[in-house]
């Protein structure tokens, strides 16, 4: 039998972000209730018992406008029956990512390797291209992670490791510190990059320990956040970004162009300006990957191109993200505009 530990003692060992993960809302009706939106006021019906479950942490809900059925943050995370439609050309693995070199390792582009550290995310974005991804057997954990590190050590052309997922910040600070200290000892590695949405939905994820780990690494660290709308930036997130910047981390952002969420010039320009105010540079604006269940978020390519040229006319060049898409088998992401 394991010893009995008083609840209060266990509690104080659990970081705040993990508690917020646990208490995330997991069904669409409770989500609507929390933001005071009447289900009848929606333009679509909900999809209950969706195999890609509902998951929305409270700090993200706090940024939604109560009572607004069209809130751009709500629409990113609320299930819709439209997800159940079969649409031609929208497939289960649009990027062909099940063809890894090793479990949890994707070496598609020159000099950069992607490590899939965690299966889950803190939030389930309804448009996600990884919604059908068979994570369980594709993740780098335990011995597979050791093999992936060995692969990087033996490939001298690799100068950058990208931690991805799922969301790589789902793993604990101790695990990250351990991994990064091993990467620190690989002489040909120069950069470490983390692709994450966790600080956006739970800013408390940016802990002192995480900042210390990144600050003390001898790799140049960057974090690519995933923010789609200006309303996702609030004082809590700004503070987290500030802490990361003080740790010497370069902050970039990638967004996905999404129908009814950020598909207009005002929203996109406002996003870029708020990112810059917060100390984050726009990097990519992705065209939606054609994944089954997400077709209702998609926009014609011409709309995307028009929006980007509109941004270019309004903003300094450094606030215009690159419009990008991924096509299987190419040596880099395709820059559309
Ligand atoms: C997007 C991506 C990268 C990083 O590409 P950058 O253009 O350097 O941001 C690396 N590996 C894989 C598999 C990717 O999908
Ligand atoms: S955080 Fe990223 S990987 Fe996770 S569900 Fe959202 S879009 Fe997908």
Tab-separated table of C-alpha atoms and ligand atoms in Angstrom:
chain	number	residue	atom	x	y	z
A	1	UNK	CA	0.000	0.000	0.000
A	2	UNK	CA	1.231	3.507	-0.722
A	3	UNK	CA	1.513	5.899	2.222
A	4	UNK	CA	-1.365	8.281	2.716
A	5	UNK	CA	-0.376	11.859	1.892
A	6	UNK	CA	-2.589	14.685	3.139
A	7	UNK	CA	-4.382	16.337	0.237
A	8	UNK	CA	-3.047	19.787	1.080
A	9	UNK	CA	0.518	18.535	0.783
A	10	UNK	CA	-0.083	16.941	-2.632
A	11	UNK	CA	-1.851	20.064	-3.726
A	12	UNK	CA	0.990	22.452	-3.136
A	13	UNK	CA	3.331	20.261	-5.175
A	14	UNK	CA	1.116	20.505	-8.234
A	15	UNK	CA	1.973	23.581	-10.306
A	16	UNK	CA	-0.875	26.009	-11.037
A	17	UNK	CA	-0.810	25.226	-14.759
A	18	UNK	CA	-1.415	21.531	-14.129
A	19	UNK	CA	-4.442	22.323	-12.010
A	20	UNK	CA	-5.777	24.527	-14.795
A	21	UNK	CA	-5.226	21.661	-17.231
A	22	UNK	CA	-7.217	19.341	-15.007
A	23	UNK	CA	-10.116	21.732	-14.588
A	24	UNK	CA	-10.383	22.497	-18.325
A	25	UNK	CA	-13.938	22.356	-19.610
A	26	UNK	CA	-14.648	19.124	-21.435
A	27	UNK	CA	-18.090	19.448	-22.936
A	28	UNK	CA	-19.640	21.996	-25.279
A	29	UNK	CA	-22.751	22.751	-23.228
A	30	UNK	CA	-20.784	23.618	-20.094
A	31	UNK	CA	-18.526	25.782	-22.230
A	32	UNK	CA	-21.535	27.710	-23.548
A	33	UNK	CA	-22.933	28.059	-20.072
A	34	UNK	CA	-19.633	29.430	-18.780
A	35	UNK	CA	-19.565	32.151	-21.451
A	36	UNK	CA	-23.298	32.822	-21.115
A	37	UNK	CA	-24.108	31.924	-24.709
A	38	UNK	CA	-27.505	30.417	-25.444
A	39	UNK	CA	-27.065	27.297	-27.645
A	40	UNK	CA	-30.080	28.492	-29.664
A	41	UNK	CA	-28.240	31.648	-30.677
A	42	UNK	CA	-25.521	29.687	-32.512
A	43	UNK	CA	-25.426	29.512	-36.311
A	44	UNK	CA	-24.801	25.756	-36.133
A	45	UNK	CA	-25.712	22.822	-33.924
A	46	UNK	CA	-23.214	21.297	-31.539
A	47	UNK	CA	-21.508	17.989	-32.043
A	48	UNK	CA	-21.738	16.032	-28.825
A	49	UNK	CA	-19.778	12.817	-28.235
A	50	UNK	CA	-17.285	13.988	-30.830
A	51	UNK	CA	-14.281	11.600	-30.909
A	52	UNK	CA	-11.992	14.670	-30.891
A	53	UNK	CA	-13.136	15.830	-27.458
A	54	UNK	CA	-13.849	19.308	-26.152
A	55	UNK	CA	-11.027	20.747	-24.048
A	56	UNK	CA	-10.813	24.420	-23.072
A	57	UNK	CA	-8.867	25.759	-20.073
A	58	UNK	CA	-10.319	28.591	-18.004
A	59	UNK	CA	-7.689	31.278	-18.797
A	60	UNK	CA	-8.641	30.982	-22.488
A	61	UNK	CA	-12.349	31.203	-21.651
A	62	UNK	CA	-11.606	34.356	-19.633
A	63	UNK	CA	-10.585	36.079	-22.883
A	64	UNK	CA	-13.932	35.408	-24.583
A	65	UNK	CA	-16.691	37.989	-24.635
A	66	UNK	CA	-19.607	36.781	-22.503
A	67	UNK	CA	-22.859	36.388	-24.410
A	68	UNK	CA	-21.234	36.597	-27.853
A	69	UNK	CA	-22.188	33.578	-29.991
A	70	UNK	CA	-19.736	34.745	-32.665
A	71	UNK	CA	-16.763	35.256	-30.365
A	72	UNK	CA	-13.647	34.433	-32.429
A	73	UNK	CA	-12.055	32.514	-29.548
A	74	UNK	CA	-15.178	30.511	-28.775
A	75	UNK	CA	-15.564	29.487	-32.423
A	76	UNK	CA	-12.050	27.989	-32.431
A	77	UNK	CA	-12.895	25.516	-29.678
A	78	UNK	CA	-16.632	24.832	-29.887
A	79	UNK	CA	-17.634	21.554	-31.571
A	80	UNK	CA	-19.936	21.799	-34.569
A	81	UNK	CA	-21.958	19.167	-36.404
A	82	UNK	CA	-20.158	20.400	-39.525
A	83	UNK	CA	-17.154	18.420	-38.269
A	84	UNK	CA	-19.065	15.248	-39.025
A	85	UNK	CA	-19.486	16.035	-42.735
A	86	UNK	CA	-17.392	14.133	-45.216
A	87	UNK	CA	-15.907	16.558	-47.717
A	88	UNK	CA	-13.911	15.394	-50.762
A	89	UNK	CA	-10.168	16.202	-50.585
A	90	UNK	CA	-10.185	16.536	-46.782
A	91	UNK	CA	-8.263	13.544	-45.458
A	92	UNK	CA	-7.131	11.990	-42.191
A	93	UNK	CA	-3.418	12.621	-42.642
A	94	UNK	CA	-3.094	15.624	-44.984
A	95	UNK	CA	0.641	16.047	-44.334
A	96	UNK	CA	1.511	12.380	-44.484
A	97	UNK	CA	3.087	12.703	-41.043
A	98	UNK	CA	2.652	9.066	-40.188
A	99	UNK	CA	5.852	8.396	-42.171
A	100	UNK	CA	8.371	9.287	-39.457
A	101	UNK	CA	12.050	8.325	-39.593
A	102	UNK	CA	11.831	7.156	-35.979
A	103	UNK	CA	8.849	7.217	-33.637
A	104	UNK	CA	8.427	10.845	-32.556
A	105	UNK	CA	10.988	12.279	-34.958
A	106	UNK	CA	10.284	14.081	-38.239
A	107	UNK	CA	13.280	15.068	-40.348
A	108	UNK	CA	11.661	16.634	-43.383
A	109	UNK	CA	13.611	19.847	-43.882
A	110	UNK	CA	17.323	20.517	-44.130
A	111	UNK	CA	19.075	21.234	-40.842
A	112	UNK	CA	15.924	21.048	-38.727
A	113	UNK	CA	14.392	18.118	-36.964
A	114	UNK	CA	11.035	17.997	-35.235
A	115	UNK	CA	10.597	16.019	-32.011
A	116	UNK	CA	7.068	15.084	-31.020
A	117	UNK	CA	7.268	15.244	-27.240
A	118	UNK	CA	3.670	15.002	-26.112
A	119	UNK	CA	0.499	13.473	-27.464
A	120	UNK	CA	-2.000	15.896	-26.056
A	121	UNK	CA	-2.605	19.631	-26.006
A	122	UNK	CA	-4.058	21.882	-23.344
A	123	UNK	CA	-6.786	22.922	-25.771
A	124	UNK	CA	-8.466	21.088	-28.616
A	125	UNK	CA	-8.681	23.458	-31.579
A	126	UNK	CA	-11.438	22.270	-33.859
A	127	UNK	CA	-9.473	23.008	-37.065
A	128	UNK	CA	-6.410	21.060	-35.940
A	129	UNK	CA	-4.692	19.017	-38.626
A	130	UNK	CA	-3.462	16.612	-35.960
A	131	UNK	CA	-6.970	15.706	-34.809
A	132	UNK	CA	-6.678	12.203	-36.270
A	133	UNK	CA	-2.961	11.762	-35.690
A	134	UNK	CA	-2.116	8.379	-34.142
A	135	UNK	CA	0.004	9.933	-31.420
A	136	UNK	CA	0.320	6.995	-29.088
A	137	UNK	CA	2.804	5.127	-31.246
A	138	UNK	CA	4.355	8.245	-32.826
A	139	UNK	CA	5.593	10.023	-29.757
A	140	UNK	CA	9.139	10.317	-28.489
A	141	UNK	CA	9.056	9.118	-24.901
A	142	UNK	CA	11.432	7.036	-22.812
A	143	UNK	CA	13.645	4.854	-24.942
A	144	UNK	CA	12.258	6.325	-28.167
A	145	UNK	CA	13.313	9.771	-27.004
A	146	UNK	CA	16.822	8.450	-26.354
A	147	UNK	CA	16.912	7.038	-29.876
A	148	UNK	CA	15.715	10.363	-31.285
A	149	UNK	CA	18.467	12.230	-29.397
A	150	UNK	CA	20.973	9.692	-30.706
A	151	UNK	CA	19.723	10.397	-34.254
A	152	UNK	CA	20.344	14.130	-33.748
A	153	UNK	CA	23.784	13.474	-32.258
A	154	UNK	CA	24.730	11.342	-35.273
A	155	UNK	CA	23.447	13.801	-37.901
A	156	UNK	CA	25.925	16.651	-38.148
A	157	UNK	CA	23.783	18.554	-40.649
A	158	UNK	CA	21.139	19.179	-37.973
A	159	UNK	CA	21.564	22.619	-36.386
A	160	UNK	CA	18.105	23.108	-34.917
A	161	UNK	CA	15.792	20.924	-32.854
A	162	UNK	CA	12.118	21.851	-32.854
A	163	UNK	CA	10.036	20.575	-29.958
A	164	UNK	CA	6.506	19.930	-31.123
A	165	UNK	CA	3.485	17.781	-30.388
A	166	UNK	CA	0.656	17.762	-29.509
A	167	UNK	CA	2.027	20.476	-27.316
A	168	UNK	CA	5.608	19.950	-26.086
A	169	UNK	CA	5.000	22.108	-22.994
A	170	UNK	CA	2.597	19.433	-21.733
A	171	UNK	CA	5.659	17.634	-20.384
A	172	UNK	CA	6.975	18.641	-16.966
A	173	UNK	CA	9.684	21.215	-16.344
A	174	UNK	CA	11.994	18.489	-15.040
A	175	UNK	CA	11.607	16.455	-18.218
A	176	UNK	CA	12.289	19.520	-20.342
A	177	UNK	CA	15.366	20.425	-18.325
A	178	UNK	CA	16.641	16.911	-18.719
A	179	UNK	CA	16.082	16.859	-22.491
A	180	UNK	CA	17.584	20.304	-23.044
A	181	UNK	CA	20.690	19.450	-21.025
A	182	UNK	CA	21.251	16.473	-23.327
A	183	UNK	CA	20.757	18.641	-26.423
A	184	UNK	CA	23.166	21.222	-24.947
A	185	UNK	CA	25.924	18.651	-25.240
A	186	UNK	CA	25.547	18.071	-28.967
A	187	UNK	CA	28.271	20.209	-30.589
A	188	UNK	CA	26.663	20.792	-34.016
A	189	UNK	CA	23.335	21.989	-32.538
A	190	UNK	CA	22.890	25.776	-32.483
A	191	UNK	CA	19.214	26.408	-31.928
A	192	UNK	CA	16.282	25.106	-29.964
A	193	UNK	CA	12.755	26.009	-30.976
A	194	UNK	CA	9.490	25.244	-29.192
A	195	UNK	CA	6.193	25.255	-31.087
A	196	UNK	CA	3.479	25.726	-28.478
A	197	UNK	CA	0.015	27.113	-27.839
A	198	UNK	CA	0.070	26.345	-24.128
A	199	UNK	CA	1.186	29.796	-22.871
A	200	UNK	CA	-1.699	31.276	-24.876
A	201	UNK	CA	-4.363	29.135	-23.243
A	202	UNK	CA	-2.640	28.811	-19.828
A	203	UNK	CA	-0.087	31.629	-19.367
A	204	UNK	CA	0.821	30.117	-15.961
A	205	UNK	CA	2.708	27.456	-17.954
A	206	UNK	CA	5.599	29.925	-18.201
A	207	UNK	CA	7.107	28.990	-14.853
A	208	UNK	CA	10.319	30.257	-13.283
A	209	UNK	CA	11.876	26.872	-13.826
A	210	UNK	CA	11.021	26.886	-17.529
A	211	UNK	CA	12.522	30.369	-17.905
A	212	UNK	CA	15.655	29.312	-16.024
A	213	UNK	CA	16.081	26.207	-18.163
A	214	UNK	CA	15.862	28.224	-21.373
A	215	UNK	CA	18.075	31.017	-20.035
A	216	UNK	CA	20.831	28.623	-19.023
A	217	UNK	CA	20.858	26.571	-22.229
A	218	UNK	CA	23.785	27.234	-24.546
A	219	UNK	CA	21.444	26.901	-27.530
A	220	UNK	CA	19.728	29.980	-28.992
A	221	UNK	CA	16.122	29.493	-27.933
A	222	UNK	CA	12.997	30.603	-29.697
A	223	UNK	CA	9.351	29.961	-29.009
A	224	UNK	CA	6.809	30.005	-31.797
A	225	UNK	CA	3.420	30.706	-30.233
A	226	UNK	CA	0.124	29.991	-31.948
A	227	UNK	CA	-2.223	32.970	-31.697
A	228	UNK	CA	-4.994	33.485	-34.243
A	229	UNK	CA	-6.769	36.575	-32.963
A	230	UNK	CA	-5.778	39.756	-31.136
A	231	UNK	CA	-8.220	38.985	-28.305
A	232	UNK	CA	-6.013	36.032	-27.309
A	233	UNK	CA	-3.444	38.528	-26.029
A	234	UNK	CA	-4.229	39.690	-22.496
A	235	UNK	CA	-2.121	41.023	-19.588
A	236	UNK	CA	-1.476	37.513	-18.269
A	237	UNK	CA	-0.022	36.381	-21.594
A	238	UNK	CA	1.962	39.632	-21.938
A	239	UNK	CA	3.573	38.997	-18.575
A	240	UNK	CA	4.487	35.432	-19.549
A	241	UNK	CA	6.011	36.681	-22.812
A	242	UNK	CA	7.946	39.293	-20.867
A	243	UNK	CA	9.415	36.620	-18.591
A	244	UNK	CA	10.494	34.606	-21.614
A	245	UNK	CA	12.089	37.636	-23.258
A	246	UNK	CA	14.044	38.336	-20.081
A	247	UNK	CA	15.337	34.780	-20.369
A	248	UNK	CA	16.752	35.591	-23.803
A	249	UNK	CA	14.075	33.768	-25.797
A	250	UNK	CA	13.048	35.050	-29.246
A	251	UNK	CA	9.256	35.109	-29.601
A	252	UNK	CA	7.528	34.439	-32.910
A	253	UNK	CA	3.942	33.630	-33.823
A	254	UNK	CA	2.163	31.412	-36.278
A	255	UNK	CA	-1.528	31.666	-37.046
A	256	UNK	CA	-3.948	29.695	-39.112
A	257	UNK	CA	-6.254	31.589	-41.455
A	258	UNK	CA	-9.757	30.625	-40.337
A	259	UNK	CA	-13.180	31.445	-41.741
A	260	UNK	CA	-15.326	33.577	-39.390
A	261	UNK	CA	-12.394	33.966	-36.973
A	262	UNK	CA	-9.620	36.031	-38.536
A	263	UNK	CA	-10.590	36.223	-42.221
A	264	UNK	CA	-10.697	39.988	-42.498
A	265	UNK	CA	-8.083	42.690	-42.897
A	266	UNK	CA	-8.912	44.535	-39.672
A	267	UNK	CA	-8.575	41.402	-37.522
A	268	UNK	CA	-5.298	40.360	-39.129
A	269	UNK	CA	-3.714	43.831	-38.907
A	270	UNK	CA	-4.842	44.225	-35.315
A	271	UNK	CA	-3.342	40.825	-34.495
A	272	UNK	CA	0.021	41.800	-35.983
A	273	UNK	CA	0.074	45.100	-34.113
A	274	UNK	CA	-0.852	43.542	-30.796
A	275	UNK	CA	1.757	40.829	-31.274
A	276	UNK	CA	4.441	43.456	-31.822
A	277	UNK	CA	3.322	45.484	-28.799
A	278	UNK	CA	3.697	42.314	-26.764
A	279	UNK	CA	7.181	41.571	-28.108
A	280	UNK	CA	6.244	38.841	-30.578
A	281	UNK	CA	6.951	38.915	-34.313
A	282	UNK	CA	4.474	37.463	-36.835
A	283	UNK	CA	6.116	34.516	-38.609
A	284	UNK	CA	3.653	32.354	-40.547
A	285	UNK	CA	0.005	32.631	-41.525
A	286	UNK	CA	-0.908	29.090	-42.496
A	287	UNK	CA	-3.528	28.093	-44.993
A	288	UNK	CA	-5.654	25.420	-43.393
A	289	UNK	CA	-4.418	21.872	-43.884
A	290	UNK	CA	-7.137	19.885	-45.547
A	291	UNK	CA	-8.002	17.602	-42.664
A	292	UNK	CA	-11.321	15.758	-42.441
A	293	UNK	CA	-13.688	17.610	-40.103
A	294	UNK	CA	-12.227	21.100	-40.622
A	295	UNK	CA	-13.536	22.029	-44.074
A	296	UNK	CA	-15.937	24.602	-42.603
A	297	UNK	CA	-12.934	26.710	-41.494
A	298	UNK	CA	-11.363	26.803	-44.960
A	299	UNK	CA	-11.152	29.772	-47.320
A	300	UNK	CA	-10.396	30.026	-51.025
A	301	UNK	CA	-6.702	30.593	-51.776
A	302	UNK	CA	-7.547	33.842	-53.559
A	303	UNK	CA	-9.097	35.270	-50.397
A	304	UNK	CA	-5.906	34.424	-48.509
A	305	UNK	CA	-3.724	36.128	-51.107
A	306	UNK	CA	-5.935	39.227	-51.160
A	307	UNK	CA	-5.753	39.481	-47.374
A	308	UNK	CA	-1.961	39.262	-47.329
A	309	UNK	CA	-1.556	41.909	-50.013
A	310	UNK	CA	-3.986	44.073	-48.073
A	311	UNK	CA	-1.798	43.684	-44.983
A	312	UNK	CA	1.275	44.563	-46.991
A	313	UNK	CA	-0.395	47.831	-48.028
A	314	UNK	CA	-1.249	48.744	-44.446
A	315	UNK	CA	1.634	47.536	-42.306
A	316	UNK	CA	5.417	47.686	-42.156
A	317	UNK	CA	6.940	44.640	-43.841
A	318	UNK	CA	8.046	43.091	-40.554
A	319	UNK	CA	4.438	42.869	-39.363
A	320	UNK	CA	3.269	40.897	-42.406
A	321	UNK	CA	3.460	37.120	-41.805
A	322	UNK	CA	4.443	34.767	-44.619
A	323	UNK	CA	1.390	33.062	-46.093
A	324	UNK	CA	2.442	29.423	-46.049
A	325	UNK	CA	1.121	25.993	-46.772
A	326	UNK	CA	2.529	22.531	-46.456
A	327	UNK	CA	2.652	20.201	-49.398
A	328	UNK	CA	3.911	16.682	-48.777
A	329	UNK	CA	7.249	15.880	-50.385
A	330	UNK	CA	8.573	19.455	-50.717
A	331	UNK	CA	11.975	20.537	-49.284
A	332	UNK	CA	10.377	23.457	-47.382
A	333	UNK	CA	7.013	24.932	-46.602
A	334	UNK	CA	5.491	26.565	-49.657
A	335	UNK	CA	5.351	30.353	-49.343
A	336	UNK	CA	2.247	31.447	-51.220
A	337	UNK	CA	2.640	35.186	-50.674
B	1	LIG	C1	7.216	23.472	-40.261
B	1	LIG	C2	8.194	22.429	-40.063
B	1	LIG	C3	9.525	22.735	-39.725
B	1	LIG	C4	10.005	24.143	-39.541
B	1	LIG	O1	9.971	24.872	-40.726
B	1	LIG	P1	10.457	26.411	-40.701
B	1	LIG	O2	10.177	26.895	-42.075
B	1	LIG	O3	11.899	26.382	-40.342
B	1	LIG	O4	9.644	27.103	-39.655
B	1	LIG	C5	10.414	21.697	-39.575
B	1	LIG	N1	10.053	20.399	-39.722
B	1	LIG	C6	8.783	20.074	-40.041
B	1	LIG	C7	8.430	18.642	-40.203
B	1	LIG	C8	7.814	21.077	-40.215
B	1	LIG	O5	6.561	20.731	-40.519
B	2	LIG	S1	-2.732	23.565	-29.904
B	2	LIG	FE1	-2.013	23.171	-31.984
B	2	LIG	S2	-1.654	20.956	-32.092
B	2	LIG	FE2	-2.955	21.384	-30.264
B	2	LIG	S3	-5.082	21.149	-30.945
B	2	LIG	FE3	-4.543	23.317	-31.167
B	2	LIG	S4	-3.813	23.506	-33.295
B	2	LIG	FE4	-3.783	21.332	-32.750
